[in-house]
Amino acid sequence: MSKKILIISYTFPPSNKIGGRRWVKFAKYFVKNNNDVRVITSKNKYMSGWLKDYDYLKTRITEMSFNYPFYLGINPKNLGQKILYRLHLIWSKLNTSGNFYDKAIHGEKELIKKTRSFINKGYNNVIVTVAPFHLATHISKIISDYPQCNFIVDFRDPWINNRSAYGFHSLSKNRQLFEKFSEQKVIEDFNCIITVSEYLSDELRLRYPKNAYKVHTINNGYDPEEIDLNIKPSHITSDLINIVLVGTLYDNAIKYFNHFNTLLEQLKESDSDIYDKLIVNIYGSFNMRNASNCIRFNGHIDYTKINNAIINSDACLLFLSDDINFSFNTKFCEYIARKKPILIFSNNGPTAQYILKNNLGVPLSLKTKVEEFSHIISEVINKKNINYDKFDDRHFQIPNLSNDILNLLNSLD
């Protein structure tokens, strides 16, 4: 039986910002399964990121302004911007009790108005994906008005204990208390809670035992329609070793990249034969000074070129921050979709353990020495201890994951 589904997501294509991919993919497959889907998202100026999916869904998307101060959402670089940043920060603090860095914090009135309009048209499955987290805080205020609706919240990130983003560490105690109350109210009011990781699900179950039954895990995945494993790597006859990093590198993971750079410099001295074959291609906004000569910063490129970059790689890199080392992020899913060995730098965690257990790559840490690093590079390139033939990735395929969500909705009816 087809369903009427309303998805509320601050970031959604054509935006290329973090978080846009997860629900545009689910939405596409909901529609392919003959469900009626509508999306509420923020207005944005970007025209990139999964445009094929956007074109497929664009008639179903409603944009709105969340009234978030423009200069509070940038990294100020000159005196004028710094002054405007400070003024907007003061305004935001005066107009909210919670986290003034949450980009949904000022959009309550318009969001509730649009949500009520869709519910009144019969969209009785309301899925709110966070962060920003106050998307869910605002919607929780109207849940009791619609007992016939299913309200689902999807956690892409930790909320009150996030140390990598959203500025929680800088909030006053009163504002942190407000955020804790908001999270608790969301958990209590929503009918179903989804997270991207079993680790995050377990954390919520422990924190809210009375609502533990509501919590389910739907991890990230890859879209089989984007994958063409018949493409042959263009460097297949080359002696070069091509290692690729795709996407965002979080500030809290920079220490691991710096260690990787140090290992490369040490490898240049201790084993120049291997080093001279290495090329590390980085695709995304990240750049740094004094990087090893084998590192190439390529900036943002078209998604189809990203696909080719991964296919043409011998191995792929992951750098995880210490507090968010548990989820299978988009990069991870894209790597396994193309059956690439993964070199993961982290403090050991669920993702690193999963990669090691399933022979998908090699975990490294700040304790990794150059001798071990050299050995690892040789083993990975020779595909030793990498065994995708025995790995079942069906639970990472988005059509299957979208069906899991639809089954959850059926269980709520």
PDB file of C-alpha atoms in Angstrom, residues 16-265:
ATOM      1  CA  ASN A  16      25.870  20.009  -2.045  1.00  0.00           C
ATOM      2  CA  LYS A  17      26.197  20.379   1.715  1.00  0.00           C
ATOM      3  CA  ILE A  18      26.824  17.524   4.149  1.00  0.00           C
ATOM      4  CA  GLY A  19      23.696  15.512   4.871  1.00  0.00           C
ATOM      5  CA  GLY A  20      21.883  16.125   1.608  1.00  0.00           C
ATOM      6  CA  ARG A  21      22.643  12.759   0.113  1.00  0.00           C
ATOM      7  CA  ARG A  22      21.060  10.432   2.698  1.00  0.00           C
ATOM      8  CA  TRP A  23      17.443  11.483   2.258  1.00  0.00           C
ATOM      9  CA  VAL A  24      17.451  12.407  -1.411  1.00  0.00           C
ATOM     10  CA  LYS A  25      18.372   8.780  -2.051  1.00  0.00           C
ATOM     11  CA  PHE A  26      15.704   7.398   0.271  1.00  0.00           C
ATOM     12  CA  ALA A  27      13.137   9.787  -1.228  1.00  0.00           C
ATOM     13  CA  LYS A  28      13.968   8.672  -4.758  1.00  0.00           C
ATOM     14  CA  TYR A  29      13.382   5.019  -3.918  1.00  0.00           C
ATOM     15  CA  PHE A  30      10.215   5.827  -1.965  1.00  0.00           C
ATOM     16  CA  VAL A  31       8.853   7.359  -5.174  1.00  0.00           C
ATOM     17  CA  LYS A  32      10.078   4.416  -7.262  1.00  0.00           C
ATOM     18  CA  ASN A  33       7.978   2.232  -4.931  1.00  0.00           C
ATOM     19  CA  ASN A  34       4.908   4.335  -5.824  1.00  0.00           C
ATOM     20  CA  ASN A  35       4.777   6.395  -2.635  1.00  0.00           C
ATOM     21  CA  ASP A  36       3.687  10.042  -2.648  1.00  0.00           C
ATOM     22  CA  VAL A  37       6.634  12.045  -1.293  1.00  0.00           C
ATOM     23  CA  ARG A  38       6.972  15.738  -0.503  1.00  0.00           C
ATOM     24  CA  VAL A  39      10.029  17.556   0.892  1.00  0.00           C
ATOM     25  CA  ILE A  40      10.413  20.752   2.928  1.00  0.00           C
ATOM     26  CA  THR A  41      13.943  22.144   2.838  1.00  0.00           C
ATOM     27  CA  SER A  42      15.851  25.407   3.170  1.00  0.00           C
ATOM     28  CA  LYS A  43      16.401  27.812   0.315  1.00  0.00           C
ATOM     29  CA  ASN A  44      19.938  27.592  -0.994  1.00  0.00           C
ATOM     30  CA  LYS A  45      22.109  29.049  -3.726  1.00  0.00           C
ATOM     31  CA  TYR A  46      23.891  25.851  -4.661  1.00  0.00           C
ATOM     32  CA  MET A  47      23.251  23.985  -7.875  1.00  0.00           C
ATOM     33  CA  SER A  48      25.367  20.904  -7.494  1.00  0.00           C
ATOM     34  CA  GLY A  49      25.259  17.555  -5.779  1.00  0.00           C
ATOM     35  CA  TRP A  50      23.134  14.629  -6.990  1.00  0.00           C
ATOM     36  CA  LEU A  51      21.390  16.665  -9.674  1.00  0.00           C
ATOM     37  CA  LYS A  52      19.908  13.574 -11.341  1.00  0.00           C
ATOM     38  CA  ASP A  53      18.122  12.748  -8.112  1.00  0.00           C
ATOM     39  CA  TYR A  54      17.107  16.387  -7.725  1.00  0.00           C
ATOM     40  CA  ASP A  55      15.660  16.465 -11.252  1.00  0.00           C
ATOM     41  CA  TYR A  56      13.699  13.308 -10.447  1.00  0.00           C
ATOM     42  CA  LEU A  57      12.215  14.886  -7.299  1.00  0.00           C
ATOM     43  CA  LYS A  58      12.214  18.650  -7.949  1.00  0.00           C
ATOM     44  CA  THR A  59       8.449  18.951  -8.433  1.00  0.00           C
ATOM     45  CA  ARG A  60       8.042  17.494  -4.942  1.00  0.00           C
ATOM     46  CA  ILE A  61      10.322  19.979  -3.138  1.00  0.00           C
ATOM     47  CA  THR A  62       9.149  23.051  -1.205  1.00  0.00           C
ATOM     48  CA  GLU A  63      11.824  25.535  -0.135  1.00  0.00           C
ATOM     49  CA  MET A  64      11.559  27.938   2.805  1.00  0.00           C
ATOM     50  CA  SER A  65      13.688  30.479   4.590  1.00  0.00           C
ATOM     51  CA  PHE A  66      14.798  29.713   8.141  1.00  0.00           C
ATOM     52  CA  ASN A  67      15.856  33.336   8.746  1.00  0.00           C
ATOM     53  CA  TYR A  68      19.320  32.267   9.832  1.00  0.00           C
ATOM     54  CA  PRO A  69      21.767  35.200   9.849  1.00  0.00           C
ATOM     55  CA  PHE A  70      23.986  34.943   6.786  1.00  0.00           C
ATOM     56  CA  TYR A  71      27.155  36.223   8.452  1.00  0.00           C
ATOM     57  CA  LEU A  72      26.739  33.809  11.361  1.00  0.00           C
ATOM     58  CA  GLY A  73      27.025  30.951   8.904  1.00  0.00           C
ATOM     59  CA  ILE A  74      30.411  31.912   7.451  1.00  0.00           C
ATOM     60  CA  ASN A  75      33.993  32.036   8.619  1.00  0.00           C
ATOM     61  CA  PRO A  76      34.646  35.810   8.804  1.00  0.00           C
ATOM     62  CA  LYS A  77      37.846  36.825   6.990  1.00  0.00           C
ATOM     63  CA  ASN A  78      37.994  40.611   7.189  1.00  0.00           C
ATOM     64  CA  LEU A  79      37.101  43.337   9.682  1.00  0.00           C
ATOM     65  CA  GLY A  80      33.717  44.073   8.122  1.00  0.00           C
ATOM     66  CA  GLN A  81      32.694  40.434   8.184  1.00  0.00           C
ATOM     67  CA  LYS A  82      33.916  40.057  11.759  1.00  0.00           C
ATOM     68  CA  ILE A  83      31.797  43.016  12.876  1.00  0.00           C
ATOM     69  CA  LEU A  84      28.724  41.663  11.088  1.00  0.00           C
ATOM     70  CA  TYR A  85      29.391  38.206  12.533  1.00  0.00           C
ATOM     71  CA  ARG A  86      29.475  39.652  16.034  1.00  0.00           C
ATOM     72  CA  LEU A  87      26.271  41.654  15.518  1.00  0.00           C
ATOM     73  CA  HIS A  88      24.413  38.665  14.117  1.00  0.00           C
ATOM     74  CA  LEU A  89      25.689  36.512  16.987  1.00  0.00           C
ATOM     75  CA  ILE A  90      24.288  38.987  19.512  1.00  0.00           C
ATOM     76  CA  TRP A  91      20.948  39.068  17.648  1.00  0.00           C
ATOM     77  CA  SER A  92      20.760  35.269  17.540  1.00  0.00           C
ATOM     78  CA  LYS A  93      21.568  34.942  21.254  1.00  0.00           C
ATOM     79  CA  LEU A  94      18.835  37.433  22.137  1.00  0.00           C
ATOM     80  CA  ASN A  95      16.246  35.595  20.067  1.00  0.00           C
ATOM     81  CA  THR A  96      16.740  32.023  21.210  1.00  0.00           C
ATOM     82  CA  SER A  97      17.206  30.077  24.411  1.00  0.00           C
ATOM     83  CA  GLY A  98      19.065  27.236  22.743  1.00  0.00           C
ATOM     84  CA  ASN A  99      21.990  26.747  20.400  1.00  0.00           C
ATOM     85  CA  PHE A 100      22.386  29.877  18.300  1.00  0.00           C
ATOM     86  CA  TYR A 101      24.578  27.912  15.855  1.00  0.00           C
ATOM     87  CA  ASP A 102      21.665  25.608  15.003  1.00  0.00           C
ATOM     88  CA  LYS A 103      20.525  26.803  11.565  1.00  0.00           C
ATOM     89  CA  ALA A 104      16.903  25.819  12.169  1.00  0.00           C
ATOM     90  CA  ILE A 105      16.602  27.712  15.444  1.00  0.00           C
ATOM     91  CA  HIS A 106      14.863  30.792  13.967  1.00  0.00           C
ATOM     92  CA  GLY A 107      12.560  29.043  11.500  1.00  0.00           C
ATOM     93  CA  GLU A 108       9.861  27.655  13.790  1.00  0.00           C
ATOM     94  CA  LYS A 109       6.836  29.687  12.641  1.00  0.00           C
ATOM     95  CA  GLU A 110       7.226  29.096   8.908  1.00  0.00           C
ATOM     96  CA  LEU A 111       8.236  25.452   9.339  1.00  0.00           C
ATOM     97  CA  ILE A 112       5.177  24.639  11.430  1.00  0.00           C
ATOM     98  CA  LYS A 113       2.918  26.469   8.991  1.00  0.00           C
ATOM     99  CA  LYS A 114       4.185  24.478   6.001  1.00  0.00           C
ATOM    100  CA  THR A 115       4.173  21.205   7.908  1.00  0.00           C
ATOM    101  CA  ARG A 116       0.565  21.672   9.014  1.00  0.00           C
ATOM    102  CA  SER A 117      -0.398  22.426   5.414  1.00  0.00           C
ATOM    103  CA  PHE A 118       1.035  19.128   4.150  1.00  0.00           C
ATOM    104  CA  ILE A 119      -0.438  17.109   7.033  1.00  0.00           C
ATOM    105  CA  ASN A 120      -3.864  18.599   6.270  1.00  0.00           C
ATOM    106  CA  LYS A 121      -3.423  17.324   2.698  1.00  0.00           C
ATOM    107  CA  GLY A 122      -2.986  13.798   3.992  1.00  0.00           C
ATOM    108  CA  TYR A 123       0.789  13.447   4.390  1.00  0.00           C
ATOM    109  CA  ASN A 124       0.552  11.418   7.583  1.00  0.00           C
ATOM    110  CA  ASN A 125       4.141  10.091   7.719  1.00  0.00           C
ATOM    111  CA  VAL A 126       6.386  12.981   8.761  1.00  0.00           C
ATOM    112  CA  ILE A 127      10.132  12.258   8.707  1.00  0.00           C
ATOM    113  CA  VAL A 128      12.421  14.908  10.204  1.00  0.00           C
ATOM    114  CA  THR A 129      16.128  14.423   9.596  1.00  0.00           C
ATOM    115  CA  VAL A 130      18.538  16.243  11.899  1.00  0.00           C
ATOM    116  CA  ALA A 131      20.972  18.097  12.216  1.00  0.00           C
ATOM    117  CA  PRO A 132      20.211  20.972  12.560  1.00  0.00           C
ATOM    118  CA  PHE A 133      18.457  19.534  15.560  1.00  0.00           C
ATOM    119  CA  HIS A 134      15.787  22.152  16.168  1.00  0.00           C
ATOM    120  CA  LEU A 135      13.948  20.987  13.082  1.00  0.00           C
ATOM    121  CA  ALA A 136      12.735  18.216  15.390  1.00  0.00           C
ATOM    122  CA  THR A 137      12.268  20.546  18.381  1.00  0.00           C
ATOM    123  CA  HIS A 138       9.857  22.713  16.383  1.00  0.00           C
ATOM    124  CA  ILE A 139       7.870  19.772  15.008  1.00  0.00           C
ATOM    125  CA  SER A 140       7.565  18.146  18.438  1.00  0.00           C
ATOM    126  CA  LYS A 141       5.324  21.066  19.465  1.00  0.00           C
ATOM    127  CA  ILE A 142       2.556  19.996  17.066  1.00  0.00           C
ATOM    128  CA  ILE A 143       2.718  16.198  17.359  1.00  0.00           C
ATOM    129  CA  SER A 144      -0.114  15.974  19.873  1.00  0.00           C
ATOM    130  CA  ASP A 145      -2.383  17.790  17.395  1.00  0.00           C
ATOM    131  CA  TYR A 146      -2.128  14.934  14.898  1.00  0.00           C
ATOM    132  CA  PRO A 147      -2.600  11.541  16.589  1.00  0.00           C
ATOM    133  CA  GLN A 148      -3.345   9.989  13.188  1.00  0.00           C
ATOM    134  CA  CYS A 149       0.195  10.782  11.953  1.00  0.00           C
ATOM    135  CA  ASN A 150       3.462   8.912  12.311  1.00  0.00           C
ATOM    136  CA  PHE A 151       6.315  11.229  13.316  1.00  0.00           C
ATOM    137  CA  ILE A 152       9.830   9.894  12.728  1.00  0.00           C
ATOM    138  CA  VAL A 153      13.097  11.636  13.587  1.00  0.00           C
ATOM    139  CA  ASP A 154      16.357  10.616  11.923  1.00  0.00           C
ATOM    140  CA  PHE A 155      19.637  11.328  13.755  1.00  0.00           C
ATOM    141  CA  ARG A 156      22.557  11.738  11.352  1.00  0.00           C
ATOM    142  CA  ASP A 157      24.795  12.934  14.202  1.00  0.00           C
ATOM    143  CA  PRO A 158      24.865  12.944  18.004  1.00  0.00           C
ATOM    144  CA  TRP A 159      23.005  15.894  19.505  1.00  0.00           C
ATOM    145  CA  ILE A 160      23.866  16.871  23.078  1.00  0.00           C
ATOM    146  CA  ASN A 161      27.228  15.095  23.197  1.00  0.00           C
ATOM    147  CA  ASN A 162      28.641  16.131  19.818  1.00  0.00           C
ATOM    148  CA  ARG A 163      32.209  17.406  20.132  1.00  0.00           C
ATOM    149  CA  SER A 164      32.961  17.776  16.416  1.00  0.00           C
ATOM    150  CA  ALA A 165      30.326  20.217  15.248  1.00  0.00           C
ATOM    151  CA  TYR A 166      27.431  22.538  16.046  1.00  0.00           C
ATOM    152  CA  GLY A 167      29.355  24.480  18.700  1.00  0.00           C
ATOM    153  CA  PHE A 168      27.910  22.721  21.751  1.00  0.00           C
ATOM    154  CA  HIS A 169      31.186  22.954  23.648  1.00  0.00           C
ATOM    155  CA  SER A 170      30.940  26.759  23.507  1.00  0.00           C
ATOM    156  CA  LEU A 171      27.404  27.062  24.890  1.00  0.00           C
ATOM    157  CA  SER A 172      26.632  28.279  28.393  1.00  0.00           C
ATOM    158  CA  LYS A 173      25.348  25.765  30.934  1.00  0.00           C
ATOM    159  CA  ASN A 174      21.808  27.144  30.607  1.00  0.00           C
ATOM    160  CA  ARG A 175      21.840  26.747  26.841  1.00  0.00           C
ATOM    161  CA  GLN A 176      23.239  23.233  27.144  1.00  0.00           C
ATOM    162  CA  LEU A 177      20.417  22.395  29.570  1.00  0.00           C
ATOM    163  CA  PHE A 178      17.933  23.726  27.037  1.00  0.00           C
ATOM    164  CA  GLU A 179      19.427  21.452  24.372  1.00  0.00           C
ATOM    165  CA  LYS A 180      19.269  18.440  26.711  1.00  0.00           C
ATOM    166  CA  PHE A 181      15.612  19.184  27.433  1.00  0.00           C
ATOM    167  CA  SER A 182      14.941  19.554  23.702  1.00  0.00           C
ATOM    168  CA  GLU A 183      16.522  16.199  22.885  1.00  0.00           C
ATOM    169  CA  GLN A 184      14.562  14.491  25.658  1.00  0.00           C
ATOM    170  CA  LYS A 185      11.290  16.000  24.461  1.00  0.00           C
ATOM    171  CA  VAL A 186      11.957  14.908  20.886  1.00  0.00           C
ATOM    172  CA  ILE A 187      12.696  11.340  22.007  1.00  0.00           C
ATOM    173  CA  GLU A 188       9.528  11.256  24.097  1.00  0.00           C
ATOM    174  CA  ASP A 189       7.197  12.870  21.557  1.00  0.00           C
ATOM    175  CA  PHE A 190       8.196  11.242  18.264  1.00  0.00           C
ATOM    176  CA  ASN A 191       6.762   7.836  17.411  1.00  0.00           C
ATOM    177  CA  CYS A 192       9.982   6.442  16.008  1.00  0.00           C
ATOM    178  CA  ILE A 193      13.682   7.329  16.232  1.00  0.00           C
ATOM    179  CA  ILE A 194      16.122   6.327  13.484  1.00  0.00           C
ATOM    180  CA  THR A 195      19.901   6.678  13.708  1.00  0.00           C
ATOM    181  CA  VAL A 196      22.738   6.041  11.246  1.00  0.00           C
ATOM    182  CA  SER A 197      24.610   3.727  13.604  1.00  0.00           C
ATOM    183  CA  GLU A 198      23.894   0.964  16.092  1.00  0.00           C
ATOM    184  CA  TYR A 199      26.400   2.643  18.398  1.00  0.00           C
ATOM    185  CA  LEU A 200      24.328   5.833  18.356  1.00  0.00           C
ATOM    186  CA  SER A 201      21.126   3.827  18.758  1.00  0.00           C
ATOM    187  CA  ASP A 202      22.503   2.052  21.832  1.00  0.00           C
ATOM    188  CA  GLU A 203      23.563   5.376  23.297  1.00  0.00           C
ATOM    189  CA  LEU A 204      20.015   6.746  22.979  1.00  0.00           C
ATOM    190  CA  ARG A 205      18.510   3.549  24.378  1.00  0.00           C
ATOM    191  CA  LEU A 206      20.707   3.833  27.456  1.00  0.00           C
ATOM    192  CA  ARG A 207      19.950   7.526  27.926  1.00  0.00           C
ATOM    193  CA  TYR A 208      16.180   7.094  27.449  1.00  0.00           C
ATOM    194  CA  PRO A 209      15.353   3.516  28.562  1.00  0.00           C
ATOM    195  CA  LYS A 210      11.583   4.116  28.623  1.00  0.00           C
ATOM    196  CA  ASN A 211      11.718   4.960  24.908  1.00  0.00           C
ATOM    197  CA  ALA A 212      14.329   2.393  23.892  1.00  0.00           C
ATOM    198  CA  TYR A 213      11.736   0.398  21.936  1.00  0.00           C
ATOM    199  CA  LYS A 214      11.341   3.335  19.526  1.00  0.00           C
ATOM    200  CA  VAL A 215      14.974   3.379  18.423  1.00  0.00           C
ATOM    201  CA  HIS A 216      16.034   1.724  15.150  1.00  0.00           C
ATOM    202  CA  THR A 217      19.196   1.796  13.058  1.00  0.00           C
ATOM    203  CA  ILE A 218      19.177   2.557   9.334  1.00  0.00           C
ATOM    204  CA  ASN A 219      22.767   3.078   8.254  1.00  0.00           C
ATOM    205  CA  ASN A 220      23.944   5.063   5.248  1.00  0.00           C
ATOM    206  CA  GLY A 221      24.378   3.250   1.989  1.00  0.00           C
ATOM    207  CA  TYR A 222      25.187   3.516  -1.670  1.00  0.00           C
ATOM    208  CA  ASP A 223      22.950   3.843  -4.708  1.00  0.00           C
ATOM    209  CA  PRO A 224      23.489   0.933  -7.139  1.00  0.00           C
ATOM    210  CA  GLU A 225      22.327   3.173  -9.981  1.00  0.00           C
ATOM    211  CA  GLU A 226      25.497   5.240  -9.531  1.00  0.00           C
ATOM    212  CA  ILE A 227      27.878   2.293  -9.702  1.00  0.00           C
ATOM    213  CA  ASP A 228      29.329   0.859 -12.891  1.00  0.00           C
ATOM    214  CA  LEU A 229      31.880  -1.747 -11.903  1.00  0.00           C
ATOM    215  CA  ASN A 230      32.492  -2.551 -15.571  1.00  0.00           C
ATOM    216  CA  ILE A 231      34.527   0.633 -15.955  1.00  0.00           C
ATOM    217  CA  LYS A 232      38.169  -0.358 -16.204  1.00  0.00           C
ATOM    218  CA  PRO A 233      40.737   1.678 -14.263  1.00  0.00           C
ATOM    219  CA  SER A 234      42.672   3.872 -16.669  1.00  0.00           C
ATOM    220  CA  HIS A 235      45.964   3.341 -14.800  1.00  0.00           C
ATOM    221  CA  ILE A 236      45.717  -0.456 -14.737  1.00  0.00           C
ATOM    222  CA  THR A 237      49.082  -0.907 -16.493  1.00  0.00           C
ATOM    223  CA  SER A 238      50.803   1.800 -14.484  1.00  0.00           C
ATOM    224  CA  ASP A 239      53.321   1.190 -11.698  1.00  0.00           C
ATOM    225  CA  LEU A 240      51.904   4.143  -9.766  1.00  0.00           C
ATOM    226  CA  ILE A 241      50.021   3.599  -6.517  1.00  0.00           C
ATOM    227  CA  ASN A 242      46.945   5.832  -6.479  1.00  0.00           C
ATOM    228  CA  ILE A 243      45.361   6.478  -3.060  1.00  0.00           C
ATOM    229  CA  VAL A 244      42.214   8.627  -2.923  1.00  0.00           C
ATOM    230  CA  LEU A 245      40.369  10.683  -0.301  1.00  0.00           C
ATOM    231  CA  VAL A 246      36.908  11.958  -1.200  1.00  0.00           C
ATOM    232  CA  GLY A 247      34.820  14.479   0.748  1.00  0.00           C
ATOM    233  CA  THR A 248      34.974  16.544   3.915  1.00  0.00           C
ATOM    234  CA  LEU A 249      37.757  16.234   6.485  1.00  0.00           C
ATOM    235  CA  TYR A 250      36.494  17.334   9.916  1.00  0.00           C
ATOM    236  CA  ASP A 251      38.681  19.609  12.029  1.00  0.00           C
ATOM    237  CA  ASN A 252      38.778  17.027  14.818  1.00  0.00           C
ATOM    238  CA  ALA A 253      40.291  14.504  12.413  1.00  0.00           C
ATOM    239  CA  ILE A 254      43.094  16.769  11.169  1.00  0.00           C
ATOM    240  CA  LYS A 255      45.542  15.208  13.626  1.00  0.00           C
ATOM    241  CA  TYR A 256      45.178  11.895  11.795  1.00  0.00           C
ATOM    242  CA  PHE A 257      45.788  13.504   8.426  1.00  0.00           C
ATOM    243  CA  ASN A 258      48.864  15.229   9.838  1.00  0.00           C
ATOM    244  CA  HIS A 259      50.158  11.868  11.030  1.00  0.00           C
ATOM    245  CA  PHE A 260      49.481  10.390   7.600  1.00  0.00           C
ATOM    246  CA  ASN A 261      51.488  13.246   6.080  1.00  0.00           C
ATOM    247  CA  THR A 262      54.331  12.567   8.546  1.00  0.00           C
ATOM    248  CA  LEU A 263      54.342   8.876   7.609  1.00  0.00           C
ATOM    249  CA  LEU A 264      54.619   9.825   3.948  1.00  0.00           C
ATOM    250  CA  GLU A 265      57.614  12.063   4.662  1.00  0.00           C
TER     251      GLU A 265
END
